[in-house]
mmCIF file with all atom_site columns, C-alpha atoms in Angstrom:
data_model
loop_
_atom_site.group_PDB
_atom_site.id
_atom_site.type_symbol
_atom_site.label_atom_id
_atom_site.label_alt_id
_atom_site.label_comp_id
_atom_site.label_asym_id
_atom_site.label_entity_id
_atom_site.label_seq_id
_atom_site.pdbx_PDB_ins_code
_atom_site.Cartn_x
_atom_site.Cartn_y
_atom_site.Cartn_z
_atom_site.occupancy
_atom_site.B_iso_or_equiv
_atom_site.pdbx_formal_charge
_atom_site.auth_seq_id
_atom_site.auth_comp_id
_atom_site.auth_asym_id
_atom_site.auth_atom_id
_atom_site.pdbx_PDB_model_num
ATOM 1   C CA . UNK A 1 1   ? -18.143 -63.664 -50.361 1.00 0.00 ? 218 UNK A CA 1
ATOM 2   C CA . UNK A 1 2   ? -19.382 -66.201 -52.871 1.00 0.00 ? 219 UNK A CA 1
ATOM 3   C CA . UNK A 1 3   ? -21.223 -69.555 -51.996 1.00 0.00 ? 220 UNK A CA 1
ATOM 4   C CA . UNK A 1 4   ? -20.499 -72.538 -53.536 1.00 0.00 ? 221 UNK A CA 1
ATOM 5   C CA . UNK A 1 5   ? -23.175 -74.952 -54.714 1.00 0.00 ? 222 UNK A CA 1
ATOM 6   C CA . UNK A 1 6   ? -23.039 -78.238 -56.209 1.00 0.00 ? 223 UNK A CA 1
ATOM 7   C CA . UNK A 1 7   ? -25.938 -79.213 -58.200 1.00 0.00 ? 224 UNK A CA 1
ATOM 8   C CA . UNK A 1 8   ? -26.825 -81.955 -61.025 1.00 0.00 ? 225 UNK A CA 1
ATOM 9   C CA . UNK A 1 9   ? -29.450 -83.708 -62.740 1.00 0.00 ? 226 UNK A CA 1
ATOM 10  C CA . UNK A 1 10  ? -29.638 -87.079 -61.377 1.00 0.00 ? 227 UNK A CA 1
ATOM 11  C CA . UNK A 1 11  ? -31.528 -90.390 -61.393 1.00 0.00 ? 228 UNK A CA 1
ATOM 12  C CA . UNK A 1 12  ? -34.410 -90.907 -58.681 1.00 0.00 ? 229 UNK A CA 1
ATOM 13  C CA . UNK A 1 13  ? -31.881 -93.671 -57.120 1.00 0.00 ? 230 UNK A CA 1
ATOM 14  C CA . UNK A 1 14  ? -29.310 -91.065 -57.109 1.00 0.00 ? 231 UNK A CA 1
ATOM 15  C CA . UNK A 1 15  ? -26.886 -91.867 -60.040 1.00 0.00 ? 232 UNK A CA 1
ATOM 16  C CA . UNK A 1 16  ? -25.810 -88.798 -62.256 1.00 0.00 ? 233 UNK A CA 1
ATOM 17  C CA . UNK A 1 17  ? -24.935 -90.390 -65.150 1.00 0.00 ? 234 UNK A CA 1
ATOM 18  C CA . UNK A 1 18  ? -25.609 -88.446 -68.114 1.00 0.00 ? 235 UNK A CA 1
ATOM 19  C CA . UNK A 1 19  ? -25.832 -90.639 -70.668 1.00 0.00 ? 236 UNK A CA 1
ATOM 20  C CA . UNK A 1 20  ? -28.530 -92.751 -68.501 1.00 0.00 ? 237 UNK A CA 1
ATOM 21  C CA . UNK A 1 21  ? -30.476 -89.865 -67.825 1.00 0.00 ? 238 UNK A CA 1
ATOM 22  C CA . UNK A 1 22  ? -33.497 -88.246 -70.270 1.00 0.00 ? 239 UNK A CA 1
ATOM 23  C CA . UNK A 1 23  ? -32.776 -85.159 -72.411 1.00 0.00 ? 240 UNK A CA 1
ATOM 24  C CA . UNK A 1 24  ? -33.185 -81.937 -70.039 1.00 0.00 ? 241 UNK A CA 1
ATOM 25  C CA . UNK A 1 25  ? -36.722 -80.501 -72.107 1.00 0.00 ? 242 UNK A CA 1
ATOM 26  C CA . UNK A 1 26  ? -37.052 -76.967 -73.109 1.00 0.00 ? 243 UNK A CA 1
ATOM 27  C CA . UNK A 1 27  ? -37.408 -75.169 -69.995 1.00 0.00 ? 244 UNK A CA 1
ATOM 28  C CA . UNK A 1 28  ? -34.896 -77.263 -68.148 1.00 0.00 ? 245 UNK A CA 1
ATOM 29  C CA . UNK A 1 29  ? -32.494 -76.715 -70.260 1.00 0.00 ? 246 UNK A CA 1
ATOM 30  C CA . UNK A 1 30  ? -33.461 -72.807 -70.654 1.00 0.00 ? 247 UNK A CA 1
ATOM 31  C CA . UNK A 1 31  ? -32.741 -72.985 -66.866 1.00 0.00 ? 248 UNK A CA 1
ATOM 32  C CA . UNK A 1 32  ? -29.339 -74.467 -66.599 1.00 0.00 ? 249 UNK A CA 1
ATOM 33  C CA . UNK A 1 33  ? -28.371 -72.361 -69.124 1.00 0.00 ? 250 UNK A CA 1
ATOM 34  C CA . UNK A 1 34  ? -29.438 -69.452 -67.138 1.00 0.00 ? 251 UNK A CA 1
ATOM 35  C CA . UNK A 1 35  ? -28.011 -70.577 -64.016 1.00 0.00 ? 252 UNK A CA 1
ATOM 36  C CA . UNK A 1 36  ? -24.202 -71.058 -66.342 1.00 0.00 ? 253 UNK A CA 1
ATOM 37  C CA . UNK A 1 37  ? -24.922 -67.384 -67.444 1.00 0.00 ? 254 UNK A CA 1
ATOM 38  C CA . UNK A 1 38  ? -25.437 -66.200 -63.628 1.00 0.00 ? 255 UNK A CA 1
ATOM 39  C CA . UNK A 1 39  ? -22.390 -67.936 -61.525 1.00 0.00 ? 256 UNK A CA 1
ATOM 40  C CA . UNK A 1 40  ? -19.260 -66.115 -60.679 1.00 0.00 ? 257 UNK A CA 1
ATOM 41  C CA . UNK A 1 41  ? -17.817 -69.377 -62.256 1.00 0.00 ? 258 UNK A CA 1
ATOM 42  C CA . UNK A 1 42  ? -17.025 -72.881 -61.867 1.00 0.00 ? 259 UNK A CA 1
ATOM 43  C CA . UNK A 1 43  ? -15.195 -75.719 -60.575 1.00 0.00 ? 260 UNK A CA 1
ATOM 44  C CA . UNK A 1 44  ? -14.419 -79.037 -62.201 1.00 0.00 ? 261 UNK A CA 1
ATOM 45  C CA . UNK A 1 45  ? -12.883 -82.335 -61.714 1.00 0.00 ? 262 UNK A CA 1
ATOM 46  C CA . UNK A 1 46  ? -11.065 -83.548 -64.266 1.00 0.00 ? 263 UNK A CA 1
ATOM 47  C CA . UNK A 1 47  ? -13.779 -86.165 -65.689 1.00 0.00 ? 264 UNK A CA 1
ATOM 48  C CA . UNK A 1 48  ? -16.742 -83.590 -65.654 1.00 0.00 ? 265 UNK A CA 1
ATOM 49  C CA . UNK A 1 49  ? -14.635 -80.804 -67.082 1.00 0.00 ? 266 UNK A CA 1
ATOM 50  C CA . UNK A 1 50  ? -13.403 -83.792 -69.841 1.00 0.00 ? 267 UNK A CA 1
ATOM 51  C CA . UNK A 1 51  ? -17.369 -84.366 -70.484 1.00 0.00 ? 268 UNK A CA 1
ATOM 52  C CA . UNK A 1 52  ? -17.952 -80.275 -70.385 1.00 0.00 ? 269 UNK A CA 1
ATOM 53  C CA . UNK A 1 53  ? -15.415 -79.414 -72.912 1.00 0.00 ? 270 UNK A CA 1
ATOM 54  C CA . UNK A 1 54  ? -17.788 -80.558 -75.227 1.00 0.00 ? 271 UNK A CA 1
ATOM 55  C CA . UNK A 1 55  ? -19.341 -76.647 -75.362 1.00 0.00 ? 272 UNK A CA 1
ATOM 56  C CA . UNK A 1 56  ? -15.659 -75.188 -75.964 1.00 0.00 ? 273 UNK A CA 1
ATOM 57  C CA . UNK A 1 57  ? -16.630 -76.083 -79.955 1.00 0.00 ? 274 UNK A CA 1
ATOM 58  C CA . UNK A 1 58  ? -19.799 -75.227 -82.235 1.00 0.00 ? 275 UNK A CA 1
ATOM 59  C CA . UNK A 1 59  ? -21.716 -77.832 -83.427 1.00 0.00 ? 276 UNK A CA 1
ATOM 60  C CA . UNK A 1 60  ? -23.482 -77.489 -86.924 1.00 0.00 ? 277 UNK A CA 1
ATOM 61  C CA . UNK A 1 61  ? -26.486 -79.530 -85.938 1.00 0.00 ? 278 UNK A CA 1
ATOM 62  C CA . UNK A 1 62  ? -26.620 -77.838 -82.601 1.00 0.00 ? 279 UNK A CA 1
ATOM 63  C CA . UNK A 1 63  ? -30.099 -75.674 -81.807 1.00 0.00 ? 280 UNK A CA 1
ATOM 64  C CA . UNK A 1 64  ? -30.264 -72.113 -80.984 1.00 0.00 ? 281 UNK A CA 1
ATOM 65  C CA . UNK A 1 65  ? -30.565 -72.897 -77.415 1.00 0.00 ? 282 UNK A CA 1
ATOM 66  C CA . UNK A 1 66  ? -27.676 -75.599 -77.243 1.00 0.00 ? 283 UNK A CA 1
ATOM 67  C CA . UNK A 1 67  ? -25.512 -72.304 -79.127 1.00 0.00 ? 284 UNK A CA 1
ATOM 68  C CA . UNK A 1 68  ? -26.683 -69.942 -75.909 1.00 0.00 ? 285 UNK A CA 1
ATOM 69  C CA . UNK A 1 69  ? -25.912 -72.385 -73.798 1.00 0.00 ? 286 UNK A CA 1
ATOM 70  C CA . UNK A 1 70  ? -22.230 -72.576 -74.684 1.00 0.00 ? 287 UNK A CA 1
ATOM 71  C CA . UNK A 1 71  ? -22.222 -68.983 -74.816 1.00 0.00 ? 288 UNK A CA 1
ATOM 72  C CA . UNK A 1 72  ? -22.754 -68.972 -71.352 1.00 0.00 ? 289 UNK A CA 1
ATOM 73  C CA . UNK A 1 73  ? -20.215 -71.537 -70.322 1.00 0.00 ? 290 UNK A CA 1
ATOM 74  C CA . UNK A 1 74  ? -17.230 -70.676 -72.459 1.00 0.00 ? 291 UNK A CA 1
ATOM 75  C CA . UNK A 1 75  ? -17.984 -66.969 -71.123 1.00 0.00 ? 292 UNK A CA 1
ATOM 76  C CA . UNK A 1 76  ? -17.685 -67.722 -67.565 1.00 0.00 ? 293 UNK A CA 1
ATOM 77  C CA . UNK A 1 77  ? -14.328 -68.336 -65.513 1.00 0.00 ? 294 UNK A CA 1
ATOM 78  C CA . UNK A 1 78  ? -13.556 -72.135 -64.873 1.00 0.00 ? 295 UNK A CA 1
ATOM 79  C CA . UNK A 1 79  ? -11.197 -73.712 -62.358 1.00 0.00 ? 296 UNK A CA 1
ATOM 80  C CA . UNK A 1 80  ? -10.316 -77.204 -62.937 1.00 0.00 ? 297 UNK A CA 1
ATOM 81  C CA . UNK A 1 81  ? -9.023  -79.847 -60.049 1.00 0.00 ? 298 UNK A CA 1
ATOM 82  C CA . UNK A 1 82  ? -6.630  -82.266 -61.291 1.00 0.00 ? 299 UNK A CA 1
ATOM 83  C CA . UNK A 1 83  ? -2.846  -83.706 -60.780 1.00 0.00 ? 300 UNK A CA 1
ATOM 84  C CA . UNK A 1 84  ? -3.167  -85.781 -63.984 1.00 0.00 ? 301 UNK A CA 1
ATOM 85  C CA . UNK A 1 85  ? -4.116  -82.959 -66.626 1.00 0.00 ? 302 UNK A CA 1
ATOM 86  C CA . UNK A 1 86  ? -1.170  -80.838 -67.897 1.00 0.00 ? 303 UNK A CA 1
ATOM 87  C CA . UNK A 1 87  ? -3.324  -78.247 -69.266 1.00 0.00 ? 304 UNK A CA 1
ATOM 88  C CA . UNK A 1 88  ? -6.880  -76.858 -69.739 1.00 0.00 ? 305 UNK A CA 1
ATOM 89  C CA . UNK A 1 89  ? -8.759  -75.055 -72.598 1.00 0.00 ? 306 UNK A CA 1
ATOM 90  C CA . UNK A 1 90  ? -10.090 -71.322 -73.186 1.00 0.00 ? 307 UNK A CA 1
ATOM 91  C CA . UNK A 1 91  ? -10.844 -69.654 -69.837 1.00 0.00 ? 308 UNK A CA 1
ATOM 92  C CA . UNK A 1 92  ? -10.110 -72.135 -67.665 1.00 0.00 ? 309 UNK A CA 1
ATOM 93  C CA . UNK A 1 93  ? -7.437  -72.407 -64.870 1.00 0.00 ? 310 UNK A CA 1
ATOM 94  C CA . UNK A 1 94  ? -5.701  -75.594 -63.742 1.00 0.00 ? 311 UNK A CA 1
ATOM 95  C CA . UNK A 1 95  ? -5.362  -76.230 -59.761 1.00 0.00 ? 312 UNK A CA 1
ATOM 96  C CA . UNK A 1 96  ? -3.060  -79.079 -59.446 1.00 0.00 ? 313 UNK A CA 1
ATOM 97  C CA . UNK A 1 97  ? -1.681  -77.956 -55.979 1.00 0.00 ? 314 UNK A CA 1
ATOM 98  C CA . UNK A 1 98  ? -3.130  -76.552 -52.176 1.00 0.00 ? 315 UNK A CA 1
ATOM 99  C CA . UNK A 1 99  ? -6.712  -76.829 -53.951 1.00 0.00 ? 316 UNK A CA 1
ATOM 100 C CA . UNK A 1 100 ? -8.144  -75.845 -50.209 1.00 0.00 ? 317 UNK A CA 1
ATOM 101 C CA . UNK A 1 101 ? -6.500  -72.486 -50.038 1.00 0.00 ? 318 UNK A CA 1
ATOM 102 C CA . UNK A 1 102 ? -7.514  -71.705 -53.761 1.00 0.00 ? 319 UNK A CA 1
ATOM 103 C CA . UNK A 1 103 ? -11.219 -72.556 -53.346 1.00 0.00 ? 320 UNK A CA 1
ATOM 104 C CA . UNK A 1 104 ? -11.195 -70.734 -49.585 1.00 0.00 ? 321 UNK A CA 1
ATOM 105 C CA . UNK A 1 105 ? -9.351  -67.264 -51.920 1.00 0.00 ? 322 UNK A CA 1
ATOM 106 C CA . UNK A 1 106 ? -12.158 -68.036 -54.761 1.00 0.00 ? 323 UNK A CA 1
ATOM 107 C CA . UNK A 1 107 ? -14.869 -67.886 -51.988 1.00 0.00 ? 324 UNK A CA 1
ATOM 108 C CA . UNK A 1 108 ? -13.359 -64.700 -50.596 1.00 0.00 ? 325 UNK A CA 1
ATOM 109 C CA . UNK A 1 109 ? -12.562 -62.680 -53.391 1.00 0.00 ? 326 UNK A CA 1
ATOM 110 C CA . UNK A 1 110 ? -15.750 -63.412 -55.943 1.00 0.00 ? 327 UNK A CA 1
ATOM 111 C CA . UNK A 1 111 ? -19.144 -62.325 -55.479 1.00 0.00 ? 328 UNK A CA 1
ATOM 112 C CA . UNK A 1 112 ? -22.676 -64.681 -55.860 1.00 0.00 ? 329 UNK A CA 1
ATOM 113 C CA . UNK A 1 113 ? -22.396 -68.546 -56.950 1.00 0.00 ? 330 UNK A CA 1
ATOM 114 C CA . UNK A 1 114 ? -19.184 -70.547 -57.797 1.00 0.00 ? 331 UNK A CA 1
ATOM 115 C CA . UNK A 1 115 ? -20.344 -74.697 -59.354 1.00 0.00 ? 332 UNK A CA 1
ATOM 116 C CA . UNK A 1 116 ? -19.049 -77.372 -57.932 1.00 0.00 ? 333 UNK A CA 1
ATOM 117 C CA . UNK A 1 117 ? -18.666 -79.917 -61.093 1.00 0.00 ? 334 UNK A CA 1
ATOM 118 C CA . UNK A 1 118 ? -18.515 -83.270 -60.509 1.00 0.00 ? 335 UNK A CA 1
ATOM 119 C CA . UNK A 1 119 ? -19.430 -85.882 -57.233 1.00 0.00 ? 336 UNK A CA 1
ATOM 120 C CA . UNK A 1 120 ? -15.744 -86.596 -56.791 1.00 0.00 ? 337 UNK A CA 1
ATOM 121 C CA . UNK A 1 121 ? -14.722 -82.820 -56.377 1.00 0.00 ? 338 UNK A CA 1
ATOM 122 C CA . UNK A 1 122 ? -18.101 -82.195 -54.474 1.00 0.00 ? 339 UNK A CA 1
ATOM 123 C CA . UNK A 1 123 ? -16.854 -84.844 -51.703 1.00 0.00 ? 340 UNK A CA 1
ATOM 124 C CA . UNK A 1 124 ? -13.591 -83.057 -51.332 1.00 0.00 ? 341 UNK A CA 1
ATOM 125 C CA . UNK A 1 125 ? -15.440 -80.119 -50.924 1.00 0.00 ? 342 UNK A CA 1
ATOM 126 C CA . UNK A 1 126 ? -17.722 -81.130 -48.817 1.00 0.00 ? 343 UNK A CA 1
ATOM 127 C CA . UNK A 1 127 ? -14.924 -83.036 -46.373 1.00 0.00 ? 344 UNK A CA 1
ATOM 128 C CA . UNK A 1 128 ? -13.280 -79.255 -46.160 1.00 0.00 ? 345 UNK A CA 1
ATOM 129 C CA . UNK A 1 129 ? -16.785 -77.639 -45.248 1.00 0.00 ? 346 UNK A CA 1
ATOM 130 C CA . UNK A 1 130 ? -16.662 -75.897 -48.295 1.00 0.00 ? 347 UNK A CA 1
ATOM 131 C CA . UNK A 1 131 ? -20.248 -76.324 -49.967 1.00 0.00 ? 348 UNK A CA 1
ATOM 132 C CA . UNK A 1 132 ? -23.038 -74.194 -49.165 1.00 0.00 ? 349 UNK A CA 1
ATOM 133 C CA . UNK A 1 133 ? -25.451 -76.145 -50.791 1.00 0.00 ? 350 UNK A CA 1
ATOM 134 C CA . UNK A 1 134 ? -26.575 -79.435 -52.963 1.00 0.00 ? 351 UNK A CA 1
ATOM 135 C CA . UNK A 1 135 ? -29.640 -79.185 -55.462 1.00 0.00 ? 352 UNK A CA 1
ATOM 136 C CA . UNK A 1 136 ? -30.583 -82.164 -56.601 1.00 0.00 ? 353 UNK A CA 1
ATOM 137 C CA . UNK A 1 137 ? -32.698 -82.418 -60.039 1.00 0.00 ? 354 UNK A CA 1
ATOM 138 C CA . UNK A 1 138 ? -34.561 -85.510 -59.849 1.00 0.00 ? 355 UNK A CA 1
ATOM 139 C CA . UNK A 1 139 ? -35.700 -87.338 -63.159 1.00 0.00 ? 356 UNK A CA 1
ATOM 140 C CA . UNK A 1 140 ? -38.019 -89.626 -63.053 1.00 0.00 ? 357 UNK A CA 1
ATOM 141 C CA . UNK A 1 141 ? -35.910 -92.466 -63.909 1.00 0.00 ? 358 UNK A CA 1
ATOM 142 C CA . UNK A 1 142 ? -34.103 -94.757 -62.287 1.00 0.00 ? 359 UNK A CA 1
ATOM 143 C CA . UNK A 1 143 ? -30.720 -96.500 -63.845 1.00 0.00 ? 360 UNK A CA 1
ATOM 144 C CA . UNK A 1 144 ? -29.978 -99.384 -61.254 1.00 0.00 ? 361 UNK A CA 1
ATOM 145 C CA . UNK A 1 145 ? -26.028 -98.349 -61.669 1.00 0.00 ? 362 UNK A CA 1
ATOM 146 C CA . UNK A 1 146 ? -23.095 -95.383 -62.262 1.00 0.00 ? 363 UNK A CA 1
ATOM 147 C CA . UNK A 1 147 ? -21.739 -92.545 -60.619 1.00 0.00 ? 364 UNK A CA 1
ATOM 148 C CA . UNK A 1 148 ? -23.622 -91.619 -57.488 1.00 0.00 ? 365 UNK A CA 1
ATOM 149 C CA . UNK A 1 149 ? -24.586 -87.625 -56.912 1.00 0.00 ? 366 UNK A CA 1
ATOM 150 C CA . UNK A 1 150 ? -23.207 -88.610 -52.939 1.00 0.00 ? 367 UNK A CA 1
ATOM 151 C CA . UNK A 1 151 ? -19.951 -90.195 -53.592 1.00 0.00 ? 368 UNK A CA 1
ATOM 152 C CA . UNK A 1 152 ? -19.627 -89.896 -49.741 1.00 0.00 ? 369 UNK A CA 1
ATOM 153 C CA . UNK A 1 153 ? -20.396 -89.375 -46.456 1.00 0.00 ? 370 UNK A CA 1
ATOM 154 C CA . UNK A 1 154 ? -22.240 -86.100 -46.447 1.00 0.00 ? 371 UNK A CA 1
ATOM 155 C CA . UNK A 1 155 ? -22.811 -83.639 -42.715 1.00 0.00 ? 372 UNK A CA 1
ATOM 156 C CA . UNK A 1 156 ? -26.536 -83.959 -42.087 1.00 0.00 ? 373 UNK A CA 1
ATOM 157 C CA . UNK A 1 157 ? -28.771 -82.107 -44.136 1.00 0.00 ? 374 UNK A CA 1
ATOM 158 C CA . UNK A 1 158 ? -31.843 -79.280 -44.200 1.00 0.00 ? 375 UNK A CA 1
ATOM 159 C CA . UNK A 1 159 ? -34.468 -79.520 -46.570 1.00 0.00 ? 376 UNK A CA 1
ATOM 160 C CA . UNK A 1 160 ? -34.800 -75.511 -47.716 1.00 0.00 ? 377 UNK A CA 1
ATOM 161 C CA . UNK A 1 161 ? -36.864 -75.378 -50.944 1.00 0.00 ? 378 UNK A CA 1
ATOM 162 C CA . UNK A 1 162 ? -38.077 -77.494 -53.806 1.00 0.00 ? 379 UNK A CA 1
ATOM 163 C CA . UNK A 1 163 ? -39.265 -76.413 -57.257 1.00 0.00 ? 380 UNK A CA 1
ATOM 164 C CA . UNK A 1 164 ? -40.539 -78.512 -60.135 1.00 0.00 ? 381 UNK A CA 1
ATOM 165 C CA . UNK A 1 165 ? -38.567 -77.491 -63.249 1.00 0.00 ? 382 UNK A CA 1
ATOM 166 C CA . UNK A 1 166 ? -39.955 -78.326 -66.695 1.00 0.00 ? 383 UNK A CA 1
ATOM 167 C CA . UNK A 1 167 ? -42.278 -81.317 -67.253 1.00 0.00 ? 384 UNK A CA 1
ATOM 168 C CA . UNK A 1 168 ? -40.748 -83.423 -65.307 1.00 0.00 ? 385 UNK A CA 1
ATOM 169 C CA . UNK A 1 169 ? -38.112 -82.860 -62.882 1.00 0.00 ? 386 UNK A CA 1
ATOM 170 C CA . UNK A 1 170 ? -37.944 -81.503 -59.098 1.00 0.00 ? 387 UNK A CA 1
ATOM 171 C CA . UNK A 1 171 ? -35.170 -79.575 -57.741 1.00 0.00 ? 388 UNK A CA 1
ATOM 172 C CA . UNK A 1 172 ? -34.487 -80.540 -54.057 1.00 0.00 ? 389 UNK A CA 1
ATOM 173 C CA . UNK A 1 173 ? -32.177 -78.028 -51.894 1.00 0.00 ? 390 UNK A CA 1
ATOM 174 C CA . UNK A 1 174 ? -30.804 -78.707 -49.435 1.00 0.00 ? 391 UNK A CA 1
ATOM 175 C CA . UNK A 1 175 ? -27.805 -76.913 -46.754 1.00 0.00 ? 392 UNK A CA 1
ATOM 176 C CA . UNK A 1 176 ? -25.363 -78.586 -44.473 1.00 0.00 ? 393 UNK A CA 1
ATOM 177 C CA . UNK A 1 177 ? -27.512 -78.448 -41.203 1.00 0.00 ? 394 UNK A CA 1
#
């Protein structure tokens, strides 16, 4: 049975804004792209898929490591929540309809870690009992505004490991208690 886990980089006042946050650093970014390469795959809401697709083409001024890093995520299976968008791109399947029964027959048919993409989709999740567990990548910035990681009411939480990752960052994870 596979566990879903919905993780992102986010501000130290919790906003996950990418464009507010600082450039993931070598081994940050080595590590997310590891952790694309392991899942089973991933599920998106329609914004953070729409922000994602940006790996579905190559880039001529992209690094070696931004290139293995959308190896990884075109490679892996993606499932993507939405009513409003009519269709999806390479290896990706839409879920317009009973998304509860679909992510309960992902969780039971695939094996290891399925993403959760996106605070909005993470809430729904969560309001079903369906994540296993949040990591939160703290920056050390804070942006005052955006999107918050907790879009929600969350079930009470349990502290069960944190890591520093890269220079500056700490990974926080935490289960539903």
């Amino acid at each position: 049975m596979a566990r879903i886990v919905f993780g992102m980089n986010l501000s130290l006042d919790g906003y996950v804004d990418f464009q507010d946050l600082p450039v993931p650093d070598a081994k940050l970014f080595r590590h997310w792209t590891e952790h694309v390469g392991d899942l089973a795959g991933s599920i998106y809401g329609r914004q953070m898929y729409e922000v994602m697709r940006y790996w579905d083409d190559d880039h001529p001024d992209w690094t070696s490591e931004q290139h293995d890093f959308a190896v990884a995520w075109r490679r892996q299976p993606k499932w993507v929540v939405s009513r409003s968008l009519k269709s999806v791109g390479p290896n990706a399947t839409l879920v317009a309809d009973d998304v509860e029964a679909v992510m309960r027959g992902l969780k039971a048919k695939l094996a290891g870690e399925i993403a959760a993409s996106g605070p909005t989709l993470a809430q729904s999740l969560s309001d079903i009992g369906l994540i296993d567990e949040y990591r939160l990548y703290l920056q050390p910035v804070v942006v005052g505004r955006g999107k918050p990681f907790f879009s929600g009411p969350r079930p009470p939480l349990r502290l069960v490991s944190s890591e520093r990752i890269g220079g500056e960052v700490i990974r926080l994870t935490y289960v539903p208690a």
